[in-house]
Structures are given as structure tokens and as C-alpha cells.
Amino acid sequence: ASSSPKARPILPRSATGSICPTGN
């Protein structure tokens, strides 16, 4: 979301929680 959602394929939920899997 913030930068590139495809940049972090390890964390698919990163799209909604930005780059913070622990935050969301």
C-alpha cells in the first residue's frame, strides 16, 4: 500500500496493514 504491495509477497496482508504485519 505505502510503497509496493508486490514488493513483499511474504506478507499478503501487508496491503491492508501497510508494511506492518504486526500493526494490523
Coordinates of C-alpha atoms in Angstrom, one line a residue:
A1 CA 0.0 0.0 0.0
S2 CA 2.6 2.5 1.1
S3 CA 5.2 1.6 -1.5
S4 CA 4.7 -1.7 -3.4
P5 CA 2.3 -4.4 -2.2
K6 CA 4.0 -6.9 -4.6
A7 CA 7.4 -5.9 -3.1
R8 CA 6.5 -8.1 0.0
P9 CA 5.0 -11.3 -1.3
I10 CA 5.8 -12.9 2.0
L11 CA 3.2 -10.7 3.7
P12 CA 0.0 -10.7 1.7
R13 CA -1.8 -8.8 4.5
S14 CA 0.7 -6.0 4.1
A15 CA -1.8 -4.5 1.6
T16 CA -4.2 -3.5 4.3
G17 CA -1.6 -3.1 7.1
S18 CA 0.9 -1.2 5.1
I19 CA 4.3 -2.7 5.7
C20 CA 3.5 -3.5 9.4
P21 CA 2.1 -7.1 9.7
T22 CA 2.2 -6.7 13.5
G23 CA 0.3 -3.4 13.4
N24 CA -2.6 -4.8 11.5

